[in-house]
PDB file of C-alpha atoms in Angstrom:
ATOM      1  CA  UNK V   1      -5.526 -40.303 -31.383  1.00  0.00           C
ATOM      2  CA  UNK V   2      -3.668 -42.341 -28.653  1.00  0.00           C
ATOM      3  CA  UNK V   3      -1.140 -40.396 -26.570  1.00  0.00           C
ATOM      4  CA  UNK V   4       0.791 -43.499 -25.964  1.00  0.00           C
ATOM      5  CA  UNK V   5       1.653 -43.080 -29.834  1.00  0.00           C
ATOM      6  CA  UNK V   6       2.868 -39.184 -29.093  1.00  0.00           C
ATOM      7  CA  UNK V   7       5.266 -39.049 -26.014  1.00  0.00           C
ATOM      8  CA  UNK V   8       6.461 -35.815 -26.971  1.00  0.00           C
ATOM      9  CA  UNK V   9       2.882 -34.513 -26.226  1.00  0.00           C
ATOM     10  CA  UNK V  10       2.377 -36.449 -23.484  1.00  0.00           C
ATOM     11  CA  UNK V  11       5.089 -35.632 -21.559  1.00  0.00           C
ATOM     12  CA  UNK V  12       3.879 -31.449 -23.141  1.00  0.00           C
ATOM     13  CA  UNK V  13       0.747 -31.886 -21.349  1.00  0.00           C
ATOM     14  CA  UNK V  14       1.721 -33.395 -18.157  1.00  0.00           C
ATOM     15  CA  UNK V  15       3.891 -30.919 -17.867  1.00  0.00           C
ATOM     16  CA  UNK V  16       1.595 -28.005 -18.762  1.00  0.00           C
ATOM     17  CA  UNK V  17      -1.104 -30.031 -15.975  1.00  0.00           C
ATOM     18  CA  UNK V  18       2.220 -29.696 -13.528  1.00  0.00           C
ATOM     19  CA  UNK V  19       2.842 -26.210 -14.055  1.00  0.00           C
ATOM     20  CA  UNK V  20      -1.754 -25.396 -13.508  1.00  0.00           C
ATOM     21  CA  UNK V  21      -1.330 -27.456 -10.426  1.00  0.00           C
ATOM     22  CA  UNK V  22       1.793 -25.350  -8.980  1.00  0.00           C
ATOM     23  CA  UNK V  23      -0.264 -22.047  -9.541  1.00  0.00           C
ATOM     24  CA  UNK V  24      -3.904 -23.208  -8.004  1.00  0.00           C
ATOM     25  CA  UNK V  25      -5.233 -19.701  -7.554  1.00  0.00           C
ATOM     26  CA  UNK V  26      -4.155 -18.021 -10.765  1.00  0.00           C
ATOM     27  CA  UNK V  27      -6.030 -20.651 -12.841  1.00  0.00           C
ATOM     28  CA  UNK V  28      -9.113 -21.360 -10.666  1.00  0.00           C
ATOM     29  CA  UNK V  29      -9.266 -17.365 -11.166  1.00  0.00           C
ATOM     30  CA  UNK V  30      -9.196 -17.150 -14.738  1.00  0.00           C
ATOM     31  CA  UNK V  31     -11.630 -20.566 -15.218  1.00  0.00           C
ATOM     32  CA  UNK V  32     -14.018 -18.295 -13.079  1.00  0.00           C
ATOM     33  CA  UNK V  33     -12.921 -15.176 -15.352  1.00  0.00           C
ATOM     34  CA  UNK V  34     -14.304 -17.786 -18.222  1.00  0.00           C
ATOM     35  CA  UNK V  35     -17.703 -18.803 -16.955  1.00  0.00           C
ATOM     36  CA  UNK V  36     -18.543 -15.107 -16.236  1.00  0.00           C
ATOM     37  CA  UNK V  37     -17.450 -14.078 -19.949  1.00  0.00           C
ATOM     38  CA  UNK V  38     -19.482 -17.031 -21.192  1.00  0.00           C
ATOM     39  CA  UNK V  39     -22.575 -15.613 -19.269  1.00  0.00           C
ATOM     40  CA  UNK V  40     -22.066 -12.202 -20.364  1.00  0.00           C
ATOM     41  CA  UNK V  41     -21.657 -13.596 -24.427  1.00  0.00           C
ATOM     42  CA  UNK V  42     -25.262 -15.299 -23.809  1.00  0.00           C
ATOM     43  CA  UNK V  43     -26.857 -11.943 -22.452  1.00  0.00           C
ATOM     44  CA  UNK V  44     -28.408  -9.414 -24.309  1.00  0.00           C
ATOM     45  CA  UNK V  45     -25.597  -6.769 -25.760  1.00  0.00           C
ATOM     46  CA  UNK V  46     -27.965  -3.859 -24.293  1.00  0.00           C
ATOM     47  CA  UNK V  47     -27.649  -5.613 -20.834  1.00  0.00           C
ATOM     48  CA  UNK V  48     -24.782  -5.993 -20.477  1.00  0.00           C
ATOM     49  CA  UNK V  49     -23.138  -2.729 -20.062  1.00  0.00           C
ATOM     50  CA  UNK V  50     -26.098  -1.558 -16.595  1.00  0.00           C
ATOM     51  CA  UNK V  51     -25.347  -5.429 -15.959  1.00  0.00           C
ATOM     52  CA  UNK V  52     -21.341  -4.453 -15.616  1.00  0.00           C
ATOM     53  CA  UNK V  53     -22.372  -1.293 -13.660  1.00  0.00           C
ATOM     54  CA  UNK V  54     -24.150  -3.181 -10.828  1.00  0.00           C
ATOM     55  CA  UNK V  55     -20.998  -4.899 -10.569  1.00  0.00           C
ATOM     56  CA  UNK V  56     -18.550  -2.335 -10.457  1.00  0.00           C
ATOM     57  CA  UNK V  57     -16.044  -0.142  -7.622  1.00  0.00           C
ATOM     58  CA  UNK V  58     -17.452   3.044  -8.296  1.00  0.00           C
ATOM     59  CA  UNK V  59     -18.375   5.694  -6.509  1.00  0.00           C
ATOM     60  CA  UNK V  60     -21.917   4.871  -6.076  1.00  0.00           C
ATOM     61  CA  UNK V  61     -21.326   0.694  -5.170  1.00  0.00           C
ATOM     62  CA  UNK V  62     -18.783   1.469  -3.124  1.00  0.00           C
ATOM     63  CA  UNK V  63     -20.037   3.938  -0.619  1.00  0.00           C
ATOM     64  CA  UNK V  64     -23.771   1.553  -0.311  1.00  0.00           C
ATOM     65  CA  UNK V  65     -22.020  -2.054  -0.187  1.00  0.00           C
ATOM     66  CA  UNK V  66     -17.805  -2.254  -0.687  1.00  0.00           C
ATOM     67  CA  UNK V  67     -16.923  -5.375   0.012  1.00  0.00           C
ATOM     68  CA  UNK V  68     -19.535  -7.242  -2.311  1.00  0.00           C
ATOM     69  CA  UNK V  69     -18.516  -3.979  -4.864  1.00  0.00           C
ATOM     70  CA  UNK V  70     -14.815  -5.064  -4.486  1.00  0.00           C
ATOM     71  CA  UNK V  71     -15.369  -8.910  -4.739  1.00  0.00           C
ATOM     72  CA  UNK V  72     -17.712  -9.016  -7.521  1.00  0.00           C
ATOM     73  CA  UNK V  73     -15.550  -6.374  -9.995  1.00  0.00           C
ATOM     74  CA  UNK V  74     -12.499  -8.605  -9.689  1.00  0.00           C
ATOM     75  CA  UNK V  75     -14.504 -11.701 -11.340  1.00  0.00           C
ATOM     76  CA  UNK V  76     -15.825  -9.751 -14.607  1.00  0.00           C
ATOM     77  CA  UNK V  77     -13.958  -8.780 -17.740  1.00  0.00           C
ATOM     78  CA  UNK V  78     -15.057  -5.621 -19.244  1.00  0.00           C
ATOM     79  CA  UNK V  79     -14.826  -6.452 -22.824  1.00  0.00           C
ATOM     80  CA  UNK V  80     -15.874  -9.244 -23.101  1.00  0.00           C
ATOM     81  CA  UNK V  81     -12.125 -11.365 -24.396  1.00  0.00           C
ATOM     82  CA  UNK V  82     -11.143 -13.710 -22.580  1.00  0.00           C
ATOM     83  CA  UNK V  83      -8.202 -15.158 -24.163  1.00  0.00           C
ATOM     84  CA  UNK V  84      -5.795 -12.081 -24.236  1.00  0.00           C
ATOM     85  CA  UNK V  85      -5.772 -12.772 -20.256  1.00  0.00           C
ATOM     86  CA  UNK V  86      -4.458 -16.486 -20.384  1.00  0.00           C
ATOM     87  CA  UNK V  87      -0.781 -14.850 -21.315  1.00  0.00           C
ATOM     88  CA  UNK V  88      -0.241 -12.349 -18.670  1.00  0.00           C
ATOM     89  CA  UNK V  89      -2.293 -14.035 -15.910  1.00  0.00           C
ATOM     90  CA  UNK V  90       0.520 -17.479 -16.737  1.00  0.00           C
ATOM     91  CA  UNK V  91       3.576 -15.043 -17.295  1.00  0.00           C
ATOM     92  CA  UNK V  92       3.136 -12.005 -14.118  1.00  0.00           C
ATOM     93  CA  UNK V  93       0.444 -14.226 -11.906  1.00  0.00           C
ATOM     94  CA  UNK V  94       0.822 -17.948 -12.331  1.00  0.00           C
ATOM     95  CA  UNK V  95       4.938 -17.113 -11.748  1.00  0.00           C
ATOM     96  CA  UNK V  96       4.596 -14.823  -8.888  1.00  0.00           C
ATOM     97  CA  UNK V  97       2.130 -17.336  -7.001  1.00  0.00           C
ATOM     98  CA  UNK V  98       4.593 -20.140  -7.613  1.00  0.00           C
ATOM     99  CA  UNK V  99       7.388 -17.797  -6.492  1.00  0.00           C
ATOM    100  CA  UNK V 100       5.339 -16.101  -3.528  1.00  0.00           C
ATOM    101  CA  UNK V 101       3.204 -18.715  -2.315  1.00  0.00           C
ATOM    102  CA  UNK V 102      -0.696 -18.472  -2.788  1.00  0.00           C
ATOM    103  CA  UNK V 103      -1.561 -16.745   0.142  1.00  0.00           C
ATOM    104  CA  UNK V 104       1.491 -13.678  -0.477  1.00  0.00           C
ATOM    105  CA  UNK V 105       0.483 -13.653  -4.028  1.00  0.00           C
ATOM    106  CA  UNK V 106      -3.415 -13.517  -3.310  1.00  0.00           C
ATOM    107  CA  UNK V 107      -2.088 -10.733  -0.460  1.00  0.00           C
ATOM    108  CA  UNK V 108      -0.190  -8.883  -3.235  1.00  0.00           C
ATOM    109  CA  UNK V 109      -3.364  -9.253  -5.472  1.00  0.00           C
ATOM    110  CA  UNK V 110      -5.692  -7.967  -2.672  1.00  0.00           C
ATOM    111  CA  UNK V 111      -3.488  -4.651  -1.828  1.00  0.00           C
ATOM    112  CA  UNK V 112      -3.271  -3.654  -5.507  1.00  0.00           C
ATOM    113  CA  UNK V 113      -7.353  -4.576  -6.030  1.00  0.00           C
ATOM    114  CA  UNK V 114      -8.406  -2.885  -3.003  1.00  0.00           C
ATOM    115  CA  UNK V 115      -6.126   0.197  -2.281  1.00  0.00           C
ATOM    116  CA  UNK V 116      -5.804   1.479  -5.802  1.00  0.00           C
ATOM    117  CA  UNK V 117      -9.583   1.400  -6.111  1.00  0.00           C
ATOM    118  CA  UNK V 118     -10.195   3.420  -3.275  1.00  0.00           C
ATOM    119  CA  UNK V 119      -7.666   5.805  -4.463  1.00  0.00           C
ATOM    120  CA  UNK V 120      -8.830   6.332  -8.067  1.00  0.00           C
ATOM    121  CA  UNK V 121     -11.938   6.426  -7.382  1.00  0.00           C
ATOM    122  CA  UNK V 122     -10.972   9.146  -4.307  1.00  0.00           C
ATOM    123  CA  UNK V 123      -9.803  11.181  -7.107  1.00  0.00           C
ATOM    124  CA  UNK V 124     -12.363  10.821  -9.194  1.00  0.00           C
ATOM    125  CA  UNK V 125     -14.667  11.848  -6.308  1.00  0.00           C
ATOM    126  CA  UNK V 126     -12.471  15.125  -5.619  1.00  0.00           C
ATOM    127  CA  UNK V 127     -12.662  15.619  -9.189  1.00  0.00           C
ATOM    128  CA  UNK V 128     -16.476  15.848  -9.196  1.00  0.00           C
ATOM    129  CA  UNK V 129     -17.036  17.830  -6.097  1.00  0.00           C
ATOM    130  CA  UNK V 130     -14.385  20.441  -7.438  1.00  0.00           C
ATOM    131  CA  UNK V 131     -15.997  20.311 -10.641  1.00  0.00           C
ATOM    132  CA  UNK V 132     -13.924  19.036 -13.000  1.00  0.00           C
ATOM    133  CA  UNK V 133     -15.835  15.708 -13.800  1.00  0.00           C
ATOM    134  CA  UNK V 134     -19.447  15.636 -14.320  1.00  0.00           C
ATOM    135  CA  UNK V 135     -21.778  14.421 -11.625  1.00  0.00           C
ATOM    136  CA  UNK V 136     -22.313  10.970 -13.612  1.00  0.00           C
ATOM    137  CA  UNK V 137     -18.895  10.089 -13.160  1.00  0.00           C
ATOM    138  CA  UNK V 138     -19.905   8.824  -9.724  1.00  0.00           C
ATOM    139  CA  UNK V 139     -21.648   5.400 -11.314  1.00  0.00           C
ATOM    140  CA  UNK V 140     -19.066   5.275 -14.452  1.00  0.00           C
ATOM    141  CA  UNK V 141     -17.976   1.612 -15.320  1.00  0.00           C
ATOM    142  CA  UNK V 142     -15.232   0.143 -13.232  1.00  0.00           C
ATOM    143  CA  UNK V 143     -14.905  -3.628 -13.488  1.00  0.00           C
ATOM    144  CA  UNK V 144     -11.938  -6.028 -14.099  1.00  0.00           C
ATOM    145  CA  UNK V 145      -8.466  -7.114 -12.889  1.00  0.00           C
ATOM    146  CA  UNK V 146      -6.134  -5.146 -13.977  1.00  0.00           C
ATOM    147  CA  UNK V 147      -5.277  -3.247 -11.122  1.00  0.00           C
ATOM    148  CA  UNK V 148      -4.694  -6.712  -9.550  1.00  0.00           C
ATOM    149  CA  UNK V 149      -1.908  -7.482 -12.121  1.00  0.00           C
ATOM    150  CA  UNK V 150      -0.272  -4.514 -12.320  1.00  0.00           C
ATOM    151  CA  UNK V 151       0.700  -5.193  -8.859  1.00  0.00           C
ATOM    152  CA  UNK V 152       2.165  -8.644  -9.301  1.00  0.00           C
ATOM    153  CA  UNK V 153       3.924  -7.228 -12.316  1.00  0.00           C
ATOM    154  CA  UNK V 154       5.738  -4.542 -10.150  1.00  0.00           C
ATOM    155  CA  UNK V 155       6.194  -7.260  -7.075  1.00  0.00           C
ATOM    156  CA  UNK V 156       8.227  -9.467  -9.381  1.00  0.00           C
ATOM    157  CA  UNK V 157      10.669  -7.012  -9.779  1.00  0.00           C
ATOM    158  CA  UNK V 158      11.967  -8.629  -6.421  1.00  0.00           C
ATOM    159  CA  UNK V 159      12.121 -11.785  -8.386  1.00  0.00           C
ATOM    160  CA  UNK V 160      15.016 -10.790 -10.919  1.00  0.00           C
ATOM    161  CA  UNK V 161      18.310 -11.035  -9.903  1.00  0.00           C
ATOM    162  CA  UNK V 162      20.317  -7.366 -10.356  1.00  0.00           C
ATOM    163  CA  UNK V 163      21.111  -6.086 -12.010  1.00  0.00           C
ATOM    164  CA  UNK V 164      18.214  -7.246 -14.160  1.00  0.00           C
ATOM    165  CA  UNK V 165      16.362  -6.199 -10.933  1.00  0.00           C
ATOM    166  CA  UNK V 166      16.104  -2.612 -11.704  1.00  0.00           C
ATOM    167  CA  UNK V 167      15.904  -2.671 -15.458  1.00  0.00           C
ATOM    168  CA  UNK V 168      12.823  -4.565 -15.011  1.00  0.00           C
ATOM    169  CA  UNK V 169      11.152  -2.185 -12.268  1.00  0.00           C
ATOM    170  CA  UNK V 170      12.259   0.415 -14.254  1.00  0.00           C
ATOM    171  CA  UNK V 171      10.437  -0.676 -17.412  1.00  0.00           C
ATOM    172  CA  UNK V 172       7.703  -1.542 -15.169  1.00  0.00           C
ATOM    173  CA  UNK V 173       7.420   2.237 -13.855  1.00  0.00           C
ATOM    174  CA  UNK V 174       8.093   3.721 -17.164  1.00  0.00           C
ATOM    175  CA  UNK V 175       5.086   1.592 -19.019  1.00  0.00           C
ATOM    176  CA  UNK V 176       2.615   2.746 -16.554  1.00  0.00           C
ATOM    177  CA  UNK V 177       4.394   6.428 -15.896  1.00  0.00           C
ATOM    178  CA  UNK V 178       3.798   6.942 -19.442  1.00  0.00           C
ATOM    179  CA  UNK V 179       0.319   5.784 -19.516  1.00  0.00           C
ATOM    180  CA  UNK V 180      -0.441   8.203 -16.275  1.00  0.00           C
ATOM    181  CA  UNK V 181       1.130  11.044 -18.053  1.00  0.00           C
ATOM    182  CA  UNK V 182      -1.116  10.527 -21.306  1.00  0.00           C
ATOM    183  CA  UNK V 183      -4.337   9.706 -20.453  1.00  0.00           C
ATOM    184  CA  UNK V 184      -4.325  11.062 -16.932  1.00  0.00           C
ATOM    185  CA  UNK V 185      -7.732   9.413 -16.395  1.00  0.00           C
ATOM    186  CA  UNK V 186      -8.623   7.817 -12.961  1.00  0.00           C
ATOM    187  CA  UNK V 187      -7.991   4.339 -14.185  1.00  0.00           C
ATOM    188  CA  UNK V 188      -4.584   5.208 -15.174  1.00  0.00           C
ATOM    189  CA  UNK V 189      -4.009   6.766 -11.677  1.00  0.00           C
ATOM    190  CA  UNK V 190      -5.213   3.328 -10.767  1.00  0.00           C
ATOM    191  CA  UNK V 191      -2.695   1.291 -12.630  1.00  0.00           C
ATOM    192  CA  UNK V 192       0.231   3.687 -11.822  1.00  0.00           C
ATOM    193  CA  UNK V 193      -1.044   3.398  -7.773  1.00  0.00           C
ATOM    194  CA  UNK V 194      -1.142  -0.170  -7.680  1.00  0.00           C
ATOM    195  CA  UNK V 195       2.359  -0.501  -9.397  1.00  0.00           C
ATOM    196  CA  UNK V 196       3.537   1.245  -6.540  1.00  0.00           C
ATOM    197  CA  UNK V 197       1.713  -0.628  -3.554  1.00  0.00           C
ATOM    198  CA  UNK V 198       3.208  -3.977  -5.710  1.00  0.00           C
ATOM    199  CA  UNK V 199       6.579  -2.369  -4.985  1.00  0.00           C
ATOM    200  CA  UNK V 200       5.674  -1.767  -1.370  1.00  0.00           C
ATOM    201  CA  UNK V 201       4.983  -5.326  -0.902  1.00  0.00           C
ATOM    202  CA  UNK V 202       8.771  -6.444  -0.793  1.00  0.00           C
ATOM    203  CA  UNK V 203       8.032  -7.203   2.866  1.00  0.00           C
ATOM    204  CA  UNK V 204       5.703 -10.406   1.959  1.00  0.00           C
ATOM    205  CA  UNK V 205       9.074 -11.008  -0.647  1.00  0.00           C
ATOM    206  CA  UNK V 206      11.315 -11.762   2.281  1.00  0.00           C
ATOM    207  CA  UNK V 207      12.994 -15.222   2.090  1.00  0.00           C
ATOM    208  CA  UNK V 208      11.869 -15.352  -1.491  1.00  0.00           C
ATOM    209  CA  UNK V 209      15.293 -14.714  -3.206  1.00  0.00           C
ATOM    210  CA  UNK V 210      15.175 -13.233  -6.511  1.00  0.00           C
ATOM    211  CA  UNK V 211      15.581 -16.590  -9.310  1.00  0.00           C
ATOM    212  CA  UNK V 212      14.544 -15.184 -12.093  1.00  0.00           C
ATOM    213  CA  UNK V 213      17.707 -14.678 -14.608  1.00  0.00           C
ATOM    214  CA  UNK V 214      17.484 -13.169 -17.758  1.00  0.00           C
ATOM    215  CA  UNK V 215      21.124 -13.500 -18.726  1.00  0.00           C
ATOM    216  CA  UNK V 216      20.183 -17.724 -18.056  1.00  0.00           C
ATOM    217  CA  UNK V 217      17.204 -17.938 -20.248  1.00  0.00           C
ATOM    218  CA  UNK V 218      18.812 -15.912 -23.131  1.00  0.00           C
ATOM    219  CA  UNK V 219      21.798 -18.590 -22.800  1.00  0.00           C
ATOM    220  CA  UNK V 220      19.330 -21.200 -22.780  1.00  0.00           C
ATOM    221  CA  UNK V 221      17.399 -19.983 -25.696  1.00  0.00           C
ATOM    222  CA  UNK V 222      20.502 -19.291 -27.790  1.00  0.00           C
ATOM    223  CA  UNK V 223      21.424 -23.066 -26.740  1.00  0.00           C
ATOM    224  CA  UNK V 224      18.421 -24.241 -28.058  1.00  0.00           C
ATOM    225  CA  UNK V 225      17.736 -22.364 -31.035  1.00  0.00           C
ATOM    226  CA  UNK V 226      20.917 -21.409 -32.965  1.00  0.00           C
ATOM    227  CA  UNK V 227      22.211 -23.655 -35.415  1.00  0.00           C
ATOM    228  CA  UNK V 228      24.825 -26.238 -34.691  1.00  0.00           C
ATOM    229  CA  UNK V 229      28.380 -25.094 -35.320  1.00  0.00           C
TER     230      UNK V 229
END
């Protein structure tokens, strides 16, 4: 098949090659998020989980060697599924890092990573010393990006014009309030944490006006879409 003979899908991939370009670090992340799921497909399925455990921010990694702890948890996909990422790392990331800037967006990325590990994990800690998790909860399984994304999701809410602004942060604080209130595990107080350090980003948001209009892309859609009059 010759693309010359389909310029409908050439123009559809140049512009898809475009839009990867414009977000560098959001796709360079998730091809690395693919080779590591491809390795951990081709081990062993009894490896694999003490193979994730060397590799995660708990208690035990990160008191001996943090930084490498930190690093290495952010490129593995507990799991094992790939694909489900592609959607929300091209909706929340791939549009904050074109709205932020790579370096904001990676900054964004690092404060939600970082911080809310260090503070779920400090609760799980309190937990075990006041005896209300077991003493194995110290090297339970921590590995993946989520707490990442949750912060770009709650950093976009600077993106959206009001008053869409607050329905959107709202929403935001409700989906992951409601998940806190649940489970009430230390990966939940995770999530919820780093959905508020996104929000306490709007600094690195300055001079990045809010474009995001969801009154415009309903028109739009309706434009498109609905039958001809």
């Amino acid at each position: 098949m010759h693309l010359r003979r389909f310029p409908r899908l050439r123009r559809a991939g140049r512009a898809v090659a475009a839009y990867v370009r414009s977000a560098p670090g959001t796709y360079i992340w998730l091809a690395v998020l693919f080779a590591t799921t491809v390795v951990m497909h081709r081990m062993a399925p009894d490896r694999v989980d003490a193979f994730l455990r060397l590799r995660s921010t708990n208690i035990h990694n990160l008191s001996r060697h943090p930084l490498r702890a930190l690093v290495r948890s952010a490129l593995w996909i507990d799991g094992g599924k790939w694909l489900p990422y592609v959607v929300p790392y091209t909706v929340f990331h791939a549009t904050a890092e074109r709205w932020l800037g790579t370096k904001r967006w990676l900054a964004v990325v690092a404060v939600g990573h970082v911080l809310a590990t260090y503070i779920s994990e400090g609760v799980l800690l309190w937990a075990v010393r006041h005896g209300h998790a077991p003493r194995s909860a110290e090297n339970t399984l921590d590995v993946g990006v989520s707490y990442g994304l949750a912060s770009v999701e709650a950093v976009l809410t600077y993106a959206v014009v009001t008053p869409w602004r607050y329905v959107y942060g709202a929403g935001v604080l409700l989906f992951y309030g409601a998940a806190l209130a649940e489970g009430r595990t230390f990966t939940d107080v995770g999530h919820f944490t780093s959905v508020l350090l996104g929000l306490a980003c709007y600094p690195l948001t300055r001079g990045r006006p809010g474009r995001i209009d969801p009154a415009v892309a309903y028109r739009w859609l309706r434009g498109r879409f609905s039958p001809a009059g």
